[in-house]
Amino acid sequence: MRWTQIINVVAVGSLAGITNAAPMGDRNIEITNRDDGLSSRSTSATVTVSGLAVSSINNKDGKGAGKDSYIMYTGDGSTSAGWPAQSDWVSFENMWSANKATIGKSCAQFGVADNSATETQELYDAIQEVATSSKVDHRFILAVVMQESKGCVRAPTSTYSVSNPGLMQSYQGTGTCNNGGSVKNPCPKTEIVQMIKDGAIGTSDADGYGLASLLDKSARTNAAGFYRAARMYNSGAWSIPSSGNLSGAGATACYASDIANRLTGWIYSSNEESALCRL
């Protein structure tokens, strides 16, 4: 769930609160220390940091299936703080296979039709297509999709201070198959691709950073860059505190930790650490 949605709707409840913590929401945009004054943003961003950019798609790019367990990570996202290295990540092939059943039944929580087999395949294809064009690791895109919507192509558009539509609950994005109760079934492939573009590449809004731009802003060239980008995707491009603590105030405390766990195999497992994080 994006942090400002928690602030905006805490008094009235939230969609995420009734959907088994399937995060839906918007971003906590910090308005200080901005490094640009854009009125709009490019929708063709790519990762340019060599240590983070992925030049080609490889579905066997990890250590296998990993383990469905949860560790609550805190601190700055570094391996010295206990966070997983990229060499600890599962392969995209295994990650997709492990999450496919969840994706196939992800829409019932929102009271809309679950993905068809065709729609789920088109989600897979969209992730691969956008990963190729943006140079964002396809595992990172999939992790954020699972975090934000669990892969439901008809995930509702969350509208509070800003509009957050689609599979990745993007910032003022245009891709959606469920906007204001207007539900598309089937969800067209063009919309599915646009939803992934909105989240991974970004939107035209000045604050519409996608994963590609946030990876470049992460100021890291290793796995910590992905965890820092996850924090910024959740809570704003200027939201990382001076301490570097990715679970610090001003964001969903679990968000970056959840992404790290998804990248190492977490799917269903619930333990004391994951439960406490969600209180």
PDB file of C-alpha atoms in Angstrom:
ATOM      1  CA  MET A   1       0.000   0.000   0.000  1.00  0.00           C
ATOM      2  CA  ARG A   2       1.365   3.425  -0.886  1.00  0.00           C
ATOM      3  CA  TRP A   3       1.967   5.446   2.268  1.00  0.00           C
ATOM      4  CA  THR A   4      -0.098   8.554   1.593  1.00  0.00           C
ATOM      5  CA  GLN A   5      -3.155   6.429   1.083  1.00  0.00           C
ATOM      6  CA  ILE A   6      -2.728   5.177   4.629  1.00  0.00           C
ATOM      7  CA  ILE A   7      -2.647   8.779   5.837  1.00  0.00           C
ATOM      8  CA  ASN A   8      -5.544   9.862   3.659  1.00  0.00           C
ATOM      9  CA  VAL A   9      -7.964   7.070   4.506  1.00  0.00           C
ATOM     10  CA  VAL A  10      -6.965   5.935   7.975  1.00  0.00           C
ATOM     11  CA  ALA A  11     -10.152   7.392   9.395  1.00  0.00           C
ATOM     12  CA  VAL A  12     -12.414   5.585   6.982  1.00  0.00           C
ATOM     13  CA  GLY A  13     -10.565   2.334   6.354  1.00  0.00           C
ATOM     14  CA  SER A  14      -8.817   1.292   3.167  1.00  0.00           C
ATOM     15  CA  LEU A  15      -9.147  -1.121   0.325  1.00  0.00           C
ATOM     16  CA  ALA A  16      -5.980  -2.878   1.416  1.00  0.00           C
ATOM     17  CA  GLY A  17      -7.376  -3.426   4.860  1.00  0.00           C
ATOM     18  CA  ILE A  18     -10.075  -5.663   3.488  1.00  0.00           C
ATOM     19  CA  THR A  19      -8.000  -7.516   0.907  1.00  0.00           C
ATOM     20  CA  ASN A  20      -5.593  -9.557   3.018  1.00  0.00           C
ATOM     21  CA  ALA A  21      -2.917  -6.876   2.835  1.00  0.00           C
ATOM     22  CA  ALA A  22      -2.773  -6.823  -0.950  1.00  0.00           C
ATOM     23  CA  PRO A  23      -1.216  -3.361  -1.120  1.00  0.00           C
ATOM     24  CA  MET A  24      -3.152  -0.741  -3.056  1.00  0.00           C
ATOM     25  CA  GLY A  25      -2.508   2.936  -2.784  1.00  0.00           C
ATOM     26  CA  ASP A  26      -0.489   5.998  -3.629  1.00  0.00           C
ATOM     27  CA  ARG A  27       2.779   7.645  -2.743  1.00  0.00           C
ATOM     28  CA  ASN A  28       4.034   9.851   0.015  1.00  0.00           C
ATOM     29  CA  ILE A  29       5.632  12.629  -2.004  1.00  0.00           C
ATOM     30  CA  GLU A  30       8.183  14.607  -0.040  1.00  0.00           C
ATOM     31  CA  ILE A  31       8.252  18.223  -1.225  1.00  0.00           C
ATOM     32  CA  THR A  32      11.665  19.152   0.104  1.00  0.00           C
ATOM     33  CA  ASN A  33      15.078  18.621  -1.461  1.00  0.00           C
ATOM     34  CA  ARG A  34      13.701  18.089  -4.955  1.00  0.00           C
ATOM     35  CA  ASP A  35      16.388  17.994  -7.601  1.00  0.00           C
ATOM     36  CA  ASP A  36      14.227  19.075 -10.521  1.00  0.00           C
ATOM     37  CA  GLY A  37      11.212  21.197 -11.301  1.00  0.00           C
ATOM     38  CA  LEU A  38       9.591  19.308 -14.124  1.00  0.00           C
ATOM     39  CA  SER A  39       5.998  19.969 -15.098  1.00  0.00           C
ATOM     40  CA  SER A  40       5.929  16.609 -16.843  1.00  0.00           C
ATOM     41  CA  ARG A  41       8.119  13.522 -17.075  1.00  0.00           C
ATOM     42  CA  SER A  42       9.409  11.358 -19.915  1.00  0.00           C
ATOM     43  CA  THR A  43       7.551   8.115 -20.480  1.00  0.00           C
ATOM     44  CA  SER A  44      10.537   6.443 -22.122  1.00  0.00           C
ATOM     45  CA  ALA A  45      12.908   6.208 -19.153  1.00  0.00           C
ATOM     46  CA  THR A  46      15.471   3.428 -18.997  1.00  0.00           C
ATOM     47  CA  VAL A  47      17.881   2.338 -16.292  1.00  0.00           C
ATOM     48  CA  THR A  48      21.289   3.831 -17.050  1.00  0.00           C
ATOM     49  CA  VAL A  49      23.285   2.728 -13.986  1.00  0.00           C
ATOM     50  CA  SER A  50      25.372  -0.154 -15.271  1.00  0.00           C
ATOM     51  CA  GLY A  51      25.205  -2.174 -12.071  1.00  0.00           C
ATOM     52  CA  LEU A  52      21.402  -2.091 -12.065  1.00  0.00           C
ATOM     53  CA  ALA A  53      20.458  -2.103 -15.761  1.00  0.00           C
ATOM     54  CA  VAL A  54      19.591  -5.450 -17.344  1.00  0.00           C
ATOM     55  CA  SER A  55      20.717  -5.649 -20.950  1.00  0.00           C
ATOM     56  CA  SER A  56      18.993  -8.902 -21.896  1.00  0.00           C
ATOM     57  CA  ILE A  57      16.230 -11.166 -20.625  1.00  0.00           C
ATOM     58  CA  ASN A  58      17.270 -14.409 -18.944  1.00  0.00           C
ATOM     59  CA  ASN A  59      14.554 -16.443 -17.254  1.00  0.00           C
ATOM     60  CA  LYS A  60      17.128 -18.533 -15.383  1.00  0.00           C
ATOM     61  CA  ASP A  61      18.765 -15.511 -13.766  1.00  0.00           C
ATOM     62  CA  GLY A  62      18.758 -16.613 -10.134  1.00  0.00           C
ATOM     63  CA  LYS A  63      19.502 -19.375  -7.664  1.00  0.00           C
ATOM     64  CA  GLY A  64      16.346 -21.387  -8.300  1.00  0.00           C
ATOM     65  CA  ALA A  65      13.107 -21.340  -6.335  1.00  0.00           C
ATOM     66  CA  GLY A  66      14.389 -19.842  -3.097  1.00  0.00           C
ATOM     67  CA  LYS A  67      12.411 -20.345   0.095  1.00  0.00           C
ATOM     68  CA  ASP A  68       8.895 -19.292   1.028  1.00  0.00           C
ATOM     69  CA  SER A  69       9.826 -17.600   4.283  1.00  0.00           C
ATOM     70  CA  TYR A  70       9.832 -14.047   5.605  1.00  0.00           C
ATOM     71  CA  ILE A  71      12.606 -12.052   7.265  1.00  0.00           C
ATOM     72  CA  MET A  72      11.907  -8.502   8.429  1.00  0.00           C
ATOM     73  CA  TYR A  73      14.784  -6.460   7.040  1.00  0.00           C
ATOM     74  CA  THR A  74      15.617  -3.064   8.496  1.00  0.00           C
ATOM     75  CA  GLY A  75      18.367  -0.580   7.831  1.00  0.00           C
ATOM     76  CA  ASP A  76      19.790   0.786   4.601  1.00  0.00           C
ATOM     77  CA  GLY A  77      19.296  -2.134   2.226  1.00  0.00           C
ATOM     78  CA  SER A  78      22.948  -3.179   2.258  1.00  0.00           C
ATOM     79  CA  THR A  79      24.173  -6.726   2.659  1.00  0.00           C
ATOM     80  CA  SER A  80      26.101  -5.547   5.714  1.00  0.00           C
ATOM     81  CA  ALA A  81      22.725  -4.656   7.251  1.00  0.00           C
ATOM     82  CA  GLY A  82      21.527  -8.180   6.481  1.00  0.00           C
ATOM     83  CA  TRP A  83      19.619  -7.577   3.244  1.00  0.00           C
ATOM     84  CA  PRO A  84      19.916 -10.174   0.463  1.00  0.00           C
ATOM     85  CA  ALA A  85      22.422  -9.756  -2.347  1.00  0.00           C
ATOM     86  CA  GLN A  86      21.262 -10.142  -5.944  1.00  0.00           C
ATOM     87  CA  SER A  87      22.967 -13.523  -5.962  1.00  0.00           C
ATOM     88  CA  ASP A  88      20.358 -14.587  -3.380  1.00  0.00           C
ATOM     89  CA  TRP A  89      17.420 -13.760  -5.647  1.00  0.00           C
ATOM     90  CA  VAL A  90      15.328 -16.475  -7.241  1.00  0.00           C
ATOM     91  CA  SER A  91      15.151 -16.830 -11.010  1.00  0.00           C
ATOM     92  CA  PHE A  92      12.319 -15.169 -12.911  1.00  0.00           C
ATOM     93  CA  GLU A  93      11.275 -18.598 -14.159  1.00  0.00           C
ATOM     94  CA  ASN A  94      10.839 -19.901 -10.617  1.00  0.00           C
ATOM     95  CA  MET A  95       9.380 -16.664  -9.306  1.00  0.00           C
ATOM     96  CA  TRP A  96       6.695 -16.609 -11.985  1.00  0.00           C
ATOM     97  CA  SER A  97       5.844 -20.287 -11.514  1.00  0.00           C
ATOM     98  CA  ALA A  98       5.605 -19.892  -7.749  1.00  0.00           C
ATOM     99  CA  ASN A  99       3.291 -16.878  -7.988  1.00  0.00           C
ATOM    100  CA  LYS A 100       1.171 -17.995 -10.949  1.00  0.00           C
ATOM    101  CA  ALA A 101      -1.529 -19.646  -8.823  1.00  0.00           C
ATOM    102  CA  THR A 102      -1.911 -16.475  -6.751  1.00  0.00           C
ATOM    103  CA  ILE A 103      -2.093 -14.357  -9.897  1.00  0.00           C
ATOM    104  CA  GLY A 104      -4.823 -16.590 -11.293  1.00  0.00           C
ATOM    105  CA  LYS A 105      -7.113 -16.008  -8.310  1.00  0.00           C
ATOM    106  CA  SER A 106      -6.068 -12.472  -7.408  1.00  0.00           C
ATOM    107  CA  CYS A 107      -9.161 -10.542  -8.512  1.00  0.00           C
ATOM    108  CA  ALA A 108     -11.807 -12.191  -6.341  1.00  0.00           C
ATOM    109  CA  GLN A 109     -10.615 -10.070  -3.406  1.00  0.00           C
ATOM    110  CA  PHE A 110     -11.858  -7.018  -5.317  1.00  0.00           C
ATOM    111  CA  GLY A 111     -15.197  -8.517  -6.308  1.00  0.00           C
ATOM    112  CA  VAL A 112     -14.336  -8.754 -10.004  1.00  0.00           C
ATOM    113  CA  ALA A 113     -13.604 -11.640 -12.355  1.00  0.00           C
ATOM    114  CA  ASP A 114     -10.271 -13.392 -11.885  1.00  0.00           C
ATOM    115  CA  ASN A 115      -7.694 -13.304 -14.649  1.00  0.00           C
ATOM    116  CA  SER A 116      -8.287 -15.597 -17.574  1.00  0.00           C
ATOM    117  CA  ALA A 117      -5.385 -17.790 -18.671  1.00  0.00           C
ATOM    118  CA  THR A 118      -4.927 -15.463 -21.638  1.00  0.00           C
ATOM    119  CA  GLU A 119      -4.790 -12.360 -19.434  1.00  0.00           C
ATOM    120  CA  THR A 120      -2.239 -13.984 -17.132  1.00  0.00           C
ATOM    121  CA  GLN A 121      -0.075 -14.905 -20.116  1.00  0.00           C
ATOM    122  CA  GLU A 122      -0.372 -11.357 -21.425  1.00  0.00           C
ATOM    123  CA  LEU A 123       0.785 -10.080 -18.031  1.00  0.00           C
ATOM    124  CA  TYR A 124       3.825 -12.341 -18.308  1.00  0.00           C
ATOM    125  CA  ASP A 125       4.504 -11.081 -21.822  1.00  0.00           C
ATOM    126  CA  ALA A 126       4.045  -7.447 -20.765  1.00  0.00           C
ATOM    127  CA  ILE A 127       6.574  -7.782 -17.944  1.00  0.00           C
ATOM    128  CA  GLN A 128       9.118  -9.261 -20.333  1.00  0.00           C
ATOM    129  CA  GLU A 129       8.434  -6.622 -22.996  1.00  0.00           C
ATOM    130  CA  VAL A 130       8.733  -3.679 -20.635  1.00  0.00           C
ATOM    131  CA  ALA A 131      11.760  -5.157 -18.852  1.00  0.00           C
ATOM    132  CA  THR A 132      13.490  -5.337 -22.220  1.00  0.00           C
ATOM    133  CA  SER A 133      12.706  -1.751 -23.199  1.00  0.00           C
ATOM    134  CA  SER A 134      13.318  -0.186 -19.775  1.00  0.00           C
ATOM    135  CA  LYS A 135      16.258  -2.365 -18.643  1.00  0.00           C
ATOM    136  CA  VAL A 136      14.473  -2.904 -15.315  1.00  0.00           C
ATOM    137  CA  ASP A 137      15.029  -6.413 -13.948  1.00  0.00           C
ATOM    138  CA  HIS A 138      11.891  -8.437 -14.715  1.00  0.00           C
ATOM    139  CA  ARG A 139      11.995  -9.944 -11.224  1.00  0.00           C
ATOM    140  CA  PHE A 140      11.789  -6.483  -9.683  1.00  0.00           C
ATOM    141  CA  ILE A 141       8.793  -5.614 -11.864  1.00  0.00           C
ATOM    142  CA  LEU A 142       7.046  -8.857 -10.901  1.00  0.00           C
ATOM    143  CA  ALA A 143       7.772  -8.277  -7.210  1.00  0.00           C
ATOM    144  CA  VAL A 144       6.116  -4.850  -7.346  1.00  0.00           C
ATOM    145  CA  VAL A 145       3.151  -6.241  -9.310  1.00  0.00           C
ATOM    146  CA  MET A 146       2.619  -8.866  -6.607  1.00  0.00           C
ATOM    147  CA  GLN A 147       3.032  -6.265  -3.869  1.00  0.00           C
ATOM    148  CA  GLU A 148       0.560  -3.807  -5.375  1.00  0.00           C
ATOM    149  CA  SER A 149      -2.177  -5.998  -6.893  1.00  0.00           C
ATOM    150  CA  LYS A 150      -1.131  -9.653  -6.663  1.00  0.00           C
ATOM    151  CA  GLY A 151      -1.322  -9.644 -10.450  1.00  0.00           C
ATOM    152  CA  CYS A 152      -5.018  -8.830 -10.853  1.00  0.00           C
ATOM    153  CA  VAL A 153      -5.488  -7.190 -14.257  1.00  0.00           C
ATOM    154  CA  ARG A 154      -8.747  -5.677 -12.983  1.00  0.00           C
ATOM    155  CA  ALA A 155      -7.262  -4.186  -9.816  1.00  0.00           C
ATOM    156  CA  PRO A 156      -9.304  -1.099  -8.846  1.00  0.00           C
ATOM    157  CA  THR A 157      -7.989   2.395  -9.334  1.00  0.00           C
ATOM    158  CA  SER A 158      -7.257   3.925  -5.935  1.00  0.00           C
ATOM    159  CA  THR A 159      -8.181   7.596  -5.973  1.00  0.00           C
ATOM    160  CA  TYR A 160      -7.463   9.792  -2.974  1.00  0.00           C
ATOM    161  CA  SER A 161      -4.989  12.669  -3.265  1.00  0.00           C
ATOM    162  CA  VAL A 162      -3.945  11.255  -6.642  1.00  0.00           C
ATOM    163  CA  SER A 163      -5.063   8.445  -8.920  1.00  0.00           C
ATOM    164  CA  ASN A 164      -3.237   5.116  -8.659  1.00  0.00           C
ATOM    165  CA  PRO A 165      -4.480   2.704 -11.316  1.00  0.00           C
ATOM    166  CA  GLY A 166      -3.632  -0.742 -12.462  1.00  0.00           C
ATOM    167  CA  LEU A 167      -1.410  -3.681 -11.759  1.00  0.00           C
ATOM    168  CA  MET A 168       1.334  -1.513 -10.238  1.00  0.00           C
ATOM    169  CA  GLN A 169      -0.918   1.202  -8.756  1.00  0.00           C
ATOM    170  CA  SER A 170       1.079   3.765 -10.718  1.00  0.00           C
ATOM    171  CA  TYR A 171       1.133   7.502 -10.054  1.00  0.00           C
ATOM    172  CA  GLN A 172      -1.491   9.121 -12.286  1.00  0.00           C
ATOM    173  CA  GLY A 173      -1.098   6.354 -14.848  1.00  0.00           C
ATOM    174  CA  THR A 174      -3.333   5.790 -17.858  1.00  0.00           C
ATOM    175  CA  GLY A 175      -3.429   1.997 -17.962  1.00  0.00           C
ATOM    176  CA  THR A 176      -6.349   0.354 -16.133  1.00  0.00           C
ATOM    177  CA  CYS A 177      -9.128  -2.178 -16.566  1.00  0.00           C
ATOM    178  CA  ASN A 178     -11.066  -0.980 -13.524  1.00  0.00           C
ATOM    179  CA  ASN A 179     -11.590   2.753 -13.194  1.00  0.00           C
ATOM    180  CA  GLY A 180     -14.396   4.123 -11.053  1.00  0.00           C
ATOM    181  CA  GLY A 181     -16.327   0.884 -11.270  1.00  0.00           C
ATOM    182  CA  SER A 182     -15.986   0.656 -15.047  1.00  0.00           C
ATOM    183  CA  VAL A 183     -14.531  -2.839 -15.431  1.00  0.00           C
ATOM    184  CA  LYS A 184     -13.113  -4.275 -18.646  1.00  0.00           C
ATOM    185  CA  ASN A 185     -13.506  -8.015 -19.153  1.00  0.00           C
ATOM    186  CA  PRO A 186     -11.521  -9.159 -20.935  1.00  0.00           C
ATOM    187  CA  CYS A 187      -8.762  -6.704 -20.112  1.00  0.00           C
ATOM    188  CA  PRO A 188      -7.116  -5.772 -23.433  1.00  0.00           C
ATOM    189  CA  LYS A 189      -3.458  -6.585 -23.922  1.00  0.00           C
ATOM    190  CA  THR A 190      -2.779  -2.921 -24.674  1.00  0.00           C
ATOM    191  CA  GLU A 191      -4.056  -1.959 -21.216  1.00  0.00           C
ATOM    192  CA  ILE A 192      -1.991  -4.655 -19.518  1.00  0.00           C
ATOM    193  CA  VAL A 193       1.158  -3.445 -21.260  1.00  0.00           C
ATOM    194  CA  GLN A 194       0.341   0.167 -20.383  1.00  0.00           C
ATOM    195  CA  MET A 195      -0.155  -0.706 -16.713  1.00  0.00           C
ATOM    196  CA  ILE A 196       3.321  -2.236 -16.598  1.00  0.00           C
ATOM    197  CA  LYS A 197       4.809   0.705 -18.492  1.00  0.00           C
ATOM    198  CA  ASP A 198       3.188   3.171 -16.083  1.00  0.00           C
ATOM    199  CA  GLY A 199       4.802   1.466 -13.097  1.00  0.00           C
ATOM    200  CA  ALA A 200       8.140   0.372 -14.513  1.00  0.00           C
ATOM    201  CA  ILE A 201       8.905   3.305 -16.822  1.00  0.00           C
ATOM    202  CA  GLY A 202       6.779   6.026 -15.239  1.00  0.00           C
ATOM    203  CA  THR A 203       3.978   8.383 -16.163  1.00  0.00           C
ATOM    204  CA  SER A 204       3.944  11.881 -17.625  1.00  0.00           C
ATOM    205  CA  ASP A 205       3.094  13.462 -14.261  1.00  0.00           C
ATOM    206  CA  ALA A 206       5.965  15.398 -12.688  1.00  0.00           C
ATOM    207  CA  ASP A 207       5.875  13.005  -9.724  1.00  0.00           C
ATOM    208  CA  GLY A 208       5.175   9.952 -11.855  1.00  0.00           C
ATOM    209  CA  TYR A 209       8.482   8.216 -11.311  1.00  0.00           C
ATOM    210  CA  GLY A 210       8.668   4.606 -12.441  1.00  0.00           C
ATOM    211  CA  LEU A 211      11.067   1.937 -11.288  1.00  0.00           C
ATOM    212  CA  ALA A 212      13.605   2.794 -14.008  1.00  0.00           C
ATOM    213  CA  SER A 213      14.082   6.398 -12.884  1.00  0.00           C
ATOM    214  CA  LEU A 214      14.036   5.434  -9.215  1.00  0.00           C
ATOM    215  CA  LEU A 215      16.766   2.864  -9.740  1.00  0.00           C
ATOM    216  CA  ASP A 216      18.894   5.597 -11.288  1.00  0.00           C
ATOM    217  CA  LYS A 217      18.099   7.861  -8.311  1.00  0.00           C
ATOM    218  CA  SER A 218      18.954   5.161  -5.783  1.00  0.00           C
ATOM    219  CA  ALA A 219      22.650   6.149  -5.644  1.00  0.00           C
ATOM    220  CA  ARG A 220      23.675   2.493  -5.433  1.00  0.00           C
ATOM    221  CA  THR A 221      25.006  -0.005  -7.956  1.00  0.00           C
ATOM    222  CA  ASN A 222      24.089  -3.243  -6.181  1.00  0.00           C
ATOM    223  CA  ALA A 223      20.984  -4.880  -4.690  1.00  0.00           C
ATOM    224  CA  ALA A 224      20.556  -1.992  -2.250  1.00  0.00           C
ATOM    225  CA  GLY A 225      19.590   0.131  -5.256  1.00  0.00           C
ATOM    226  CA  PHE A 226      16.518  -2.021  -5.810  1.00  0.00           C
ATOM    227  CA  TYR A 227      15.445  -1.858  -2.178  1.00  0.00           C
ATOM    228  CA  ARG A 228      15.940   1.907  -2.094  1.00  0.00           C
ATOM    229  CA  ALA A 229      13.944   2.224  -5.317  1.00  0.00           C
ATOM    230  CA  ALA A 230      11.164   0.160  -3.740  1.00  0.00           C
ATOM    231  CA  ARG A 231      11.023   2.542  -0.777  1.00  0.00           C
ATOM    232  CA  MET A 232      10.812   5.509  -3.155  1.00  0.00           C
ATOM    233  CA  TYR A 233       8.151   3.845  -5.292  1.00  0.00           C
ATOM    234  CA  ASN A 234       6.035   3.387  -2.189  1.00  0.00           C
ATOM    235  CA  SER A 235       6.543   6.740  -0.556  1.00  0.00           C
ATOM    236  CA  GLY A 236       8.133   9.255  -2.910  1.00  0.00           C
ATOM    237  CA  ALA A 237      11.392   9.975  -4.661  1.00  0.00           C
ATOM    238  CA  TRP A 238      12.657  12.110  -1.751  1.00  0.00           C
ATOM    239  CA  SER A 239      11.390   9.944   1.084  1.00  0.00           C
ATOM    240  CA  ILE A 240      14.527   8.080   2.148  1.00  0.00           C
ATOM    241  CA  PRO A 241      15.605   9.539   5.506  1.00  0.00           C
ATOM    242  CA  SER A 242      19.143  10.739   6.099  1.00  0.00           C
ATOM    243  CA  SER A 243      19.766   7.596   8.152  1.00  0.00           C
ATOM    244  CA  GLY A 244      19.043   5.490   5.079  1.00  0.00           C
ATOM    245  CA  ASN A 245      16.654   3.312   7.080  1.00  0.00           C
ATOM    246  CA  LEU A 246      14.225   1.884   4.526  1.00  0.00           C
ATOM    247  CA  SER A 247      11.675   0.993   7.194  1.00  0.00           C
ATOM    248  CA  GLY A 248      11.794   4.455   8.742  1.00  0.00           C
ATOM    249  CA  ALA A 249       8.883   6.829   9.206  1.00  0.00           C
ATOM    250  CA  GLY A 250       7.127   8.267   6.184  1.00  0.00           C
ATOM    251  CA  ALA A 251       6.560   5.005   4.326  1.00  0.00           C
ATOM    252  CA  THR A 252       4.916   1.623   4.701  1.00  0.00           C
ATOM    253  CA  ALA A 253       7.434   0.049   7.075  1.00  0.00           C
ATOM    254  CA  CYS A 254       7.309  -3.377   5.431  1.00  0.00           C
ATOM    255  CA  TYR A 255       7.376  -2.286   1.801  1.00  0.00           C
ATOM    256  CA  ALA A 256      11.061  -2.549   0.904  1.00  0.00           C
ATOM    257  CA  SER A 257      11.400  -5.600   3.142  1.00  0.00           C
ATOM    258  CA  ASP A 258       8.447  -7.247   1.401  1.00  0.00           C
ATOM    259  CA  ILE A 259      10.052  -6.647  -1.994  1.00  0.00           C
ATOM    260  CA  ALA A 260      13.343  -8.147  -0.804  1.00  0.00           C
ATOM    261  CA  ASN A 261      11.493 -11.201   0.490  1.00  0.00           C
ATOM    262  CA  ARG A 262       9.534 -11.617  -2.736  1.00  0.00           C
ATOM    263  CA  LEU A 263      12.806 -11.568  -4.655  1.00  0.00           C
ATOM    264  CA  THR A 264      14.130 -14.439  -2.546  1.00  0.00           C
ATOM    265  CA  GLY A 265      11.052 -16.663  -2.749  1.00  0.00           C
ATOM    266  CA  TRP A 266       8.448 -15.391  -0.283  1.00  0.00           C
ATOM    267  CA  ILE A 267       4.856 -16.058  -1.372  1.00  0.00           C
ATOM    268  CA  TYR A 268       2.486 -17.264   1.344  1.00  0.00           C
ATOM    269  CA  SER A 269       4.519 -17.808   4.491  1.00  0.00           C
ATOM    270  CA  SER A 270       3.436 -15.881   7.566  1.00  0.00           C
ATOM    271  CA  ASN A 271       5.409 -15.753  10.770  1.00  0.00           C
ATOM    272  CA  GLU A 272       5.763 -13.492  13.774  1.00  0.00           C
ATOM    273  CA  GLU A 273       8.024 -11.069  11.905  1.00  0.00           C
ATOM    274  CA  SER A 274       5.695 -10.606   8.940  1.00  0.00           C
ATOM    275  CA  ALA A 275       2.649 -10.372  11.213  1.00  0.00           C
ATOM    276  CA  LEU A 276       4.206  -7.735  13.467  1.00  0.00           C
ATOM    277  CA  CYS A 277       5.251  -5.690  10.458  1.00  0.00           C
ATOM    278  CA  ARG A 278       1.630  -5.422   9.380  1.00  0.00           C
ATOM    279  CA  LEU A 279       0.222  -4.203  12.696  1.00  0.00           C
TER     280      LEU A 279
END
